[in-house]
PDB file of C-alpha atoms in Angstrom:
ATOM      1  CA  MET A  38      99.351 109.735 178.280  1.00 52.00           C
ATOM      2  CA  PRO A  39      95.838 110.934 179.108  1.00 53.00           C
ATOM      3  CA  ASP A  40      93.556 108.623 180.930  1.00 56.00           C
ATOM      4  CA  GLY A  41      91.314 106.529 178.725  1.00 54.00           C
ATOM      5  CA  LEU A  42      93.765 106.527 175.775  1.00 53.00           C
ATOM      6  CA  SER A  43      95.790 103.546 174.754  1.00 55.00           C
ATOM      7  CA  ASP A  44      98.751 103.311 172.392  1.00 59.00           C
ATOM      8  CA  SER A  45      97.681  99.831 171.337  1.00 59.00           C
ATOM      9  CA  PRO A  46      95.941  99.598 167.910  1.00 60.00           C
ATOM     10  CA  THR A  47      92.258  99.167 168.126  1.00 60.00           C
ATOM     11  CA  GLU A  48      90.193  96.875 165.937  1.00 58.00           C
ATOM     12  CA  SER A  49      88.927  99.851 163.903  1.00 57.00           C
ATOM     13  CA  ASP A  50      92.503 101.020 163.244  1.00 57.00           C
ATOM     14  CA  PHE A  51      93.391  97.567 161.982  1.00 54.00           C
ATOM     15  CA  LEU A  52      90.416  97.489 159.609  1.00 52.00           C
ATOM     16  CA  VAL A  53      91.251 100.948 158.152  1.00 52.00           C
ATOM     17  CA  LYS A  54      94.877 100.014 157.508  1.00 55.00           C
ATOM     18  CA  LYS A  55      93.842  96.732 155.982  1.00 53.00           C
ATOM     19  CA  ARG A  56      91.356  98.472 153.712  1.00 54.00           C
ATOM     20  CA  ILE A  57      93.964 100.994 152.501  1.00 51.00           C
ATOM     21  CA  ARG A  58      96.629  98.377 152.043  1.00 55.00           C
ATOM     22  CA  PHE A  59      94.583  96.028 149.888  1.00 50.00           C
ATOM     23  CA  SER A  60      92.380  98.451 147.961  1.00 59.00           C
ATOM     24  CA  ARG A  61      92.630  98.268 144.105  1.00 68.00           C
ATOM     25  CA  PRO A  62      91.941 100.927 141.450  1.00 68.00           C
ATOM     26  CA  SER A  63      88.488 100.833 140.014  1.00 74.00           C
ATOM     27  CA  PRO A  64      87.969  99.961 136.312  1.00 74.00           C
ATOM     28  CA  ALA A  65      86.987 103.580 135.656  1.00 75.00           C
ATOM     29  CA  LEU A  66      90.296 104.807 137.078  1.00 76.00           C
ATOM     30  CA  ALA A  67      92.270 102.302 135.002  1.00 74.00           C
ATOM     31  CA  ILE A  68      90.531 103.394 131.795  1.00 77.00           C
ATOM     32  CA  ALA A  69      91.109 107.045 132.617  1.00 76.00           C
ATOM     33  CA  CYS A  70      94.845 106.399 133.144  1.00 76.00           C
ATOM     34  CA  ILE A  71      95.146 104.541 129.833  1.00 76.00           C
ATOM     35  CA  ALA A  72      93.359 107.346 127.986  1.00 74.00           C
ATOM     36  CA  LEU A  73      95.673 109.908 129.562  1.00 75.00           C
ATOM     37  CA  PHE A  74      98.749 107.905 128.522  1.00 72.00           C
ATOM     38  CA  VAL A  75      97.577 107.615 124.932  1.00 66.00           C
ATOM     39  CA  ALA A  76      96.704 111.320 124.763  1.00 67.00           C
ATOM     40  CA  MET A  77     100.083 112.408 126.124  1.00 66.00           C
ATOM     41  CA  GLY A  78     102.405 109.880 124.512  1.00 60.00           C
ATOM     42  CA  GLY A  79     100.570 108.205 121.633  1.00 54.00           C
ATOM     43  CA  VAL A  80     101.663 110.628 118.885  1.00 51.00           C
ATOM     44  CA  SER A  81     105.277 110.610 120.012  1.00 52.00           C
ATOM     45  CA  TYR A  82     105.249 106.837 120.019  1.00 49.00           C
ATOM     46  CA  GLY A  83     103.858 106.729 116.485  1.00 50.00           C
ATOM     47  CA  VAL A  84     106.574 109.043 115.174  1.00 51.00           C
ATOM     48  CA  ALA A  85     109.305 107.075 116.899  1.00 53.00           C
ATOM     49  CA  THR A  86     108.228 103.797 115.350  1.00 57.00           C
ATOM     50  CA  GLY A  87     107.687 105.236 111.853  1.00 59.00           C
ATOM     51  CA  SER A  88     103.946 104.615 111.877  1.00 64.00           C
ATOM     52  CA  ILE A  89     102.925 107.947 110.344  1.00 70.00           C
ATOM     53  CA  ASP A  90     100.017 107.478 107.979  1.00 68.00           C
ATOM     54  CA  SER A  91      98.404 109.631 105.290  1.00 69.00           C
ATOM     55  CA  ARG A  92      96.159 111.380 107.824  1.00 70.00           C
ATOM     56  CA  GLU A  93      99.201 113.148 109.283  1.00 72.00           C
ATOM     57  CA  ILE A  94     100.477 114.426 105.893  1.00 76.00           C
ATOM     58  CA  LYS A  95      99.098 117.606 104.355  1.00 74.00           C
ATOM     59  CA  ASP A  96      98.102 117.343 100.690  1.00 76.00           C
ATOM     60  CA  GLY A  97     100.814 118.674  98.386  1.00 69.00           C
ATOM     61  CA  SER A  98     103.421 118.938 101.151  1.00 72.00           C
ATOM     62  CA  ILE A  99     105.681 116.145  99.801  1.00 77.00           C
ATOM     63  CA  ARG A 100     107.650 116.915  96.622  1.00 74.00           C
ATOM     64  CA  ASN A 101     109.898 114.882  94.323  1.00 72.00           C
ATOM     65  CA  LYS A 102     112.982 116.298  96.050  1.00 72.00           C
ATOM     66  CA  ASP A 103     111.836 114.733  99.335  1.00 71.00           C
ATOM     67  CA  PHE A 104     112.439 111.232  97.961  1.00 76.00           C
ATOM     68  CA  LYS A 105     115.881 109.700  97.677  1.00 75.00           C
ATOM     69  CA  ALA A 106     116.667 108.613  94.126  1.00 76.00           C
ATOM     70  CA  GLY A 107     115.824 104.971  93.542  1.00 69.00           C
ATOM     71  CA  THR A 108     113.725 104.547  96.701  1.00 75.00           C
ATOM     72  CA  LEU A 109     110.352 104.394  94.924  1.00 74.00           C
ATOM     73  CA  ARG A 110     109.627 101.243  92.924  1.00 73.00           C
ATOM     74  CA  GLY A 111     106.742 100.153  90.764  1.00 69.00           C
ATOM     75  CA  LYS A 112     105.429  97.971  93.590  1.00 70.00           C
ATOM     76  CA  ASP A 113     105.048 101.109  95.751  1.00 70.00           C
ATOM     77  CA  ALA A 114     102.423 102.550  93.396  1.00 75.00           C
ATOM     78  CA  LYS A 115      98.796 101.527  93.456  1.00 75.00           C
ATOM     79  CA  PRO A 116      97.690  99.924  90.145  1.00 78.00           C
ATOM     80  CA  ASP A 117      96.167 102.463  87.741  1.00 70.00           C
ATOM     81  CA  SER A 118      97.129 105.341  90.066  1.00 70.00           C
ATOM     82  CA  PHE A 119      99.249 107.136  87.435  1.00 72.00           C
ATOM     83  CA  GLY A 120      97.515 108.769  84.485  1.00 68.00           C
ATOM     84  CA  GLY A 121      99.059 110.027  81.270  1.00 68.00           C
ATOM     85  CA  LYS A 122      99.539 113.511  82.730  1.00 69.00           C
ATOM     86  CA  ALA A 123     101.758 112.083  85.493  1.00 68.00           C
ATOM     87  CA  ILE A 124     104.393 110.847  83.001  1.00 73.00           C
ATOM     88  CA  LYS A 125     106.896 113.192  81.378  1.00 70.00           C
ATOM     89  CA  GLU A 126     107.096 112.092  77.744  1.00 66.00           C
ATOM     90  CA  SER A 127     110.745 113.137  77.370  1.00 63.00           C
ATOM     91  CA  THR A 128     111.707 110.478  79.942  1.00 66.00           C
ATOM     92  CA  LEU A 129     110.266 107.620  77.862  1.00 68.00           C
ATOM     93  CA  GLU A 130     112.736 105.614  75.797  1.00 73.00           C
ATOM     94  CA  ALA A 131     110.978 105.581  72.438  1.00 82.00           C
ATOM     95  CA  PRO A 132     112.800 103.630  69.700  1.00 90.00           C
ATOM     96  CA  ARG A 133     114.622 105.524  66.958  1.00 95.00           C
ATOM     97  CA  TRP A 134     113.736 104.611  63.412  1.00 97.00           C
ATOM     98  CA  ALA A 135     114.417 105.300  59.754  1.00 97.00           C
ATOM     99  CA  LEU A 136     112.358 104.471  56.665  1.00 97.00           C
ATOM    100  CA  ILE A 137     114.474 103.251  53.725  1.00 97.00           C
ATOM    101  CA  ASN A 138     112.893 103.379  50.275  1.00 95.00           C
ATOM    102  CA  ALA A 139     113.318 100.875  47.449  1.00 93.00           C
ATOM    103  CA  ALA A 140     116.235 102.872  46.020  1.00 95.00           C
ATOM    104  CA  GLY A 141     118.185 102.573  49.298  1.00 96.00           C
ATOM    105  CA  ALA A 142     117.738 106.190  50.421  1.00 97.00           C
ATOM    106  CA  ILE A 143     116.417 107.380  53.779  1.00 98.00           C
ATOM    107  CA  GLU A 144     112.895 108.659  53.206  1.00 97.00           C
ATOM    108  CA  LYS A 145     111.972 109.547  56.803  1.00 96.00           C
ATOM    109  CA  GLN A 146     113.648 109.200  60.197  1.00 97.00           C
ATOM    110  CA  THR A 147     113.626 110.327  63.820  1.00 95.00           C
ATOM    111  CA  GLY A 148     117.189 111.596  63.397  1.00 94.00           C
ATOM    112  CA  GLY A 149     120.808 110.424  63.487  1.00 95.00           C
ATOM    113  CA  PHE A 150     120.693 107.838  60.661  1.00 98.00           C
ATOM    114  CA  THR A 151     122.795 107.944  57.481  1.00 97.00           C
ATOM    115  CA  ALA A 152     122.654 105.556  54.529  1.00 97.00           C
ATOM    116  CA  VAL A 153     126.246 104.370  53.915  1.00 97.00           C
ATOM    117  CA  ASP A 154     125.929 101.694  51.225  1.00 97.00           C
ATOM    118  CA  CYS A 155     122.591 100.354  50.086  1.00 97.00           C
ATOM    119  CA  TYR A 156     122.691  97.770  47.263  1.00 97.00           C
ATOM    120  CA  ARG A 157     125.901  99.112  45.689  1.00 96.00           C
ATOM    121  CA  THR A 158     128.332  96.475  46.989  1.00 96.00           C
ATOM    122  CA  ASN A 159     125.863  93.628  47.464  1.00 96.00           C
ATOM    123  CA  ALA A 160     122.169  92.977  48.102  1.00 96.00           C
ATOM    124  CA  ASN A 161     122.337  94.425  51.621  1.00 97.00           C
ATOM    125  CA  CYS A 162     121.802  97.916  53.016  1.00 98.00           C
ATOM    126  CA  TYR A 163     124.348  99.404  55.466  1.00 98.00           C
ATOM    127  CA  ILE A 164     123.102 102.237  57.674  1.00 98.00           C
ATOM    128  CA  ASP A 165     125.028 104.367  60.181  1.00 97.00           C
ATOM    129  CA  ALA A 166     122.890 104.740  63.320  1.00 96.00           C
ATOM    130  CA  GLY A 167     125.019 107.565  64.739  1.00 95.00           C
ATOM    131  CA  GLU A 168     125.834 105.596  67.904  1.00 95.00           C
ATOM    132  CA  ASN A 169     127.250 102.291  69.103  1.00 94.00           C
ATOM    133  CA  VAL A 170     124.402  99.791  68.708  1.00 94.00           C
ATOM    134  CA  THR A 171     126.137  96.605  69.860  1.00 91.00           C
ATOM    135  CA  ASN A 172     124.298  96.806  73.206  1.00 90.00           C
ATOM    136  CA  ASN A 173     120.991  97.980  71.740  1.00 92.00           C
ATOM    137  CA  GLY A 174     118.073  96.249  70.146  1.00 93.00           C
ATOM    138  CA  VAL A 175     118.094  96.518  66.330  1.00 95.00           C
ATOM    139  CA  PHE A 176     115.468  95.170  63.954  1.00 95.00           C
ATOM    140  CA  ALA A 177     113.828  95.904  60.605  1.00 96.00           C
ATOM    141  CA  GLU A 178     110.416  95.284  59.101  1.00 93.00           C
ATOM    142  CA  ILE A 179     108.859  95.591  55.677  1.00 91.00           C
ATOM    143  CA  ASN A 180     106.760  98.673  55.019  1.00 89.00           C
ATOM    144  CA  ALA A 181     103.872  96.765  53.445  1.00 78.00           C
ATOM    145  CA  SER A 182     100.885  98.485  51.855  1.00 69.00           C
ATOM    146  CA  ASN A 183      97.878  97.395  49.832  1.00 66.00           C
ATOM    147  CA  THR A 184      98.217  99.823  46.936  1.00 64.00           C
ATOM    148  CA  ALA A 185      98.614  98.548  43.391  1.00 64.00           C
ATOM    149  CA  GLY A 186     102.067  97.124  42.749  1.00 62.00           C
ATOM    150  CA  SER A 187     103.087  97.143  46.432  1.00 62.00           C
ATOM    151  CA  ARG A 188     104.867  94.241  48.090  1.00 62.00           C
ATOM    152  CA  LEU A 189     102.826  92.225  50.554  1.00 69.00           C
ATOM    153  CA  ASN A 190     105.510  89.647  51.296  1.00 80.00           C
ATOM    154  CA  GLY A 191     109.231  89.389  51.927  1.00 87.00           C
ATOM    155  CA  GLU A 192     111.575  89.297  54.913  1.00 92.00           C
ATOM    156  CA  THR A 193     114.548  91.099  56.449  1.00 93.00           C
ATOM    157  CA  GLY A 194     117.563  90.209  58.573  1.00 94.00           C
ATOM    158  CA  THR A 195     119.344  92.772  60.757  1.00 95.00           C
ATOM    159  CA  ALA A 196     122.571  92.904  62.797  1.00 95.00           C
ATOM    160  CA  PRO A 197     125.156  95.407  64.086  1.00 95.00           C
ATOM    161  CA  CYS A 198     128.447  95.427  62.181  1.00 95.00           C
ATOM    162  CA  GLY A 199     131.730  95.145  64.064  1.00 82.00           C
ATOM    163  CA  LEU A 200     130.770  91.918  65.831  1.00 88.00           C
ATOM    164  CA  VAL A 201     132.799  88.718  65.460  1.00 88.00           C
ATOM    165  CA  SER A 202     129.730  86.908  64.132  1.00 90.00           C
ATOM    166  CA  VAL A 203     128.937  89.550  61.499  1.00 92.00           C
ATOM    167  CA  ASN A 204     131.011  90.241  58.379  1.00 92.00           C
ATOM    168  CA  CYS A 205     130.209  93.615  56.815  1.00 94.00           C
ATOM    169  CA  VAL A 206     131.816  93.830  53.361  1.00 94.00           C
ATOM    170  CA  PRO A 207     131.826  97.489  52.220  1.00 95.00           C
ATOM    171  CA  PRO A 208     134.974  99.399  53.272  1.00 94.00           C
ATOM    172  CA  GLY A 209     134.581 101.316  56.535  1.00 92.00           C
ATOM    173  CA  THR A 210     131.482  99.456  57.686  1.00 95.00           C
ATOM    174  CA  GLU A 211     133.173  97.220  60.282  1.00 94.00           C
ATOM    175  CA  THR A 212     132.243  99.603  63.096  1.00 94.00           C
ATOM    176  CA  PRO A 213     129.710  99.291  65.942  1.00 94.00           C
ATOM    177  CA  ASN A 214     127.712 102.251  64.587  1.00 96.00           C
ATOM    178  CA  ILE A 215     126.733 100.476  61.365  1.00 97.00           C
ATOM    179  CA  ILE A 216     123.625  98.328  60.988  1.00 97.00           C
ATOM    180  CA  VAL A 217     123.378  95.858  58.114  1.00 97.00           C
ATOM    181  CA  VAL A 218     119.894  95.050  56.817  1.00 97.00           C
ATOM    182  CA  ALA A 219     119.421  92.157  54.399  1.00 96.00           C
ATOM    183  CA  PRO A 220     116.101  92.488  52.526  1.00 95.00           C
ATOM    184  CA  ARG A 221     115.072  89.167  50.981  1.00 95.00           C
ATOM    185  CA  ASN A 222     112.190  87.652  49.077  1.00 93.00           C
ATOM    186  CA  SER A 223     109.960  85.177  50.888  1.00 91.00           C
ATOM    187  CA  ASP A 224     111.955  82.270  49.437  1.00 92.00           C
ATOM    188  CA  GLY A 225     115.196  83.704  50.876  1.00 92.00           C
ATOM    189  CA  SER A 226     116.602  84.939  47.569  1.00 94.00           C
ATOM    190  CA  ALA A 227     118.126  88.405  47.311  1.00 94.00           C
ATOM    191  CA  THR A 228     115.938  91.222  46.061  1.00 93.00           C
ATOM    192  CA  THR A 229     116.787  93.072  42.870  1.00 94.00           C
ATOM    193  CA  ALA A 230     116.135  96.555  41.541  1.00 92.00           C
ATOM    194  CA  SER A 231     112.827  95.344  40.096  1.00 90.00           C
ATOM    195  CA  ASN A 232     111.370  93.898  43.299  1.00 90.00           C
ATOM    196  CA  ARG A 233     112.949  95.738  46.234  1.00 92.00           C
ATOM    197  CA  PHE A 234     110.672  97.108  48.935  1.00 91.00           C
ATOM    198  CA  ARG A 235     110.685  99.871  51.509  1.00 93.00           C
ATOM    199  CA  PHE A 236     111.544  98.910  55.082  1.00 95.00           C
ATOM    200  CA  TYR A 237     111.896 100.408  58.537  1.00 96.00           C
ATOM    201  CA  VAL A 238     114.984  99.943  60.701  1.00 97.00           C
ATOM    202  CA  TYR A 239     114.699 100.473  64.480  1.00 97.00           C
ATOM    203  CA  VAL A 240     117.121 101.028  67.364  1.00 96.00           C
ATOM    204  CA  THR A 241     115.817 100.500  70.913  1.00 93.00           C
ATOM    205  CA  GLY A 242     117.492 101.452  74.192  1.00 86.00           C
ATOM    206  CA  SER A 243     119.143 104.361  72.419  1.00 72.00           C
ATOM    207  CA  GLU A 244     121.271 106.982  74.189  1.00 67.00           C
ATOM    208  CA  ASN A 245     120.580 109.473  71.380  1.00 60.00           C
ATOM    209  CA  LYS A 246     117.145 110.834  72.303  1.00 54.00           C
TER     210      LYS A 246
END
């Protein structure tokens, strides 16, 4: 070894090693590293955890076919976010109805109703709804008006025939397609030819649209 040189560490060597060994990254370096991590891996992390928001979806890019049937509920929609144009009218379950006149004939209807026996056998009106109505809603109401001679009072009772609790008298009416309507005066007495009134009969939850 050349003269004047020593293989023993000097005090300056010790200070340099100590400085390197215990030095810490500056705050600026730490922030730069975090920013780099977010820039390189932040999007991938968001996709992996399902945290995609509306900013990452192009308008009009999601269609009805992209949703699994039954996955969207009413709670998923923002209140008042659907206007009338967003609803297809053919998908709405509007009730079916028929208007029966005082003579027991169908005057108007949405379709599928047939008068079977109105006031011939008894004071009731039996109407074929064209479908099984035992699991549907059925009801009737008086068609009141304020013209001269019109009825402004009265009541009706309605039920599907073919049930254990309902006895439909005319032959062939003990079937689940038949609705019996019992028009009555306000005191509960049966109506007659001189005081019968027009009424509507309705079927809700119908399969015949």
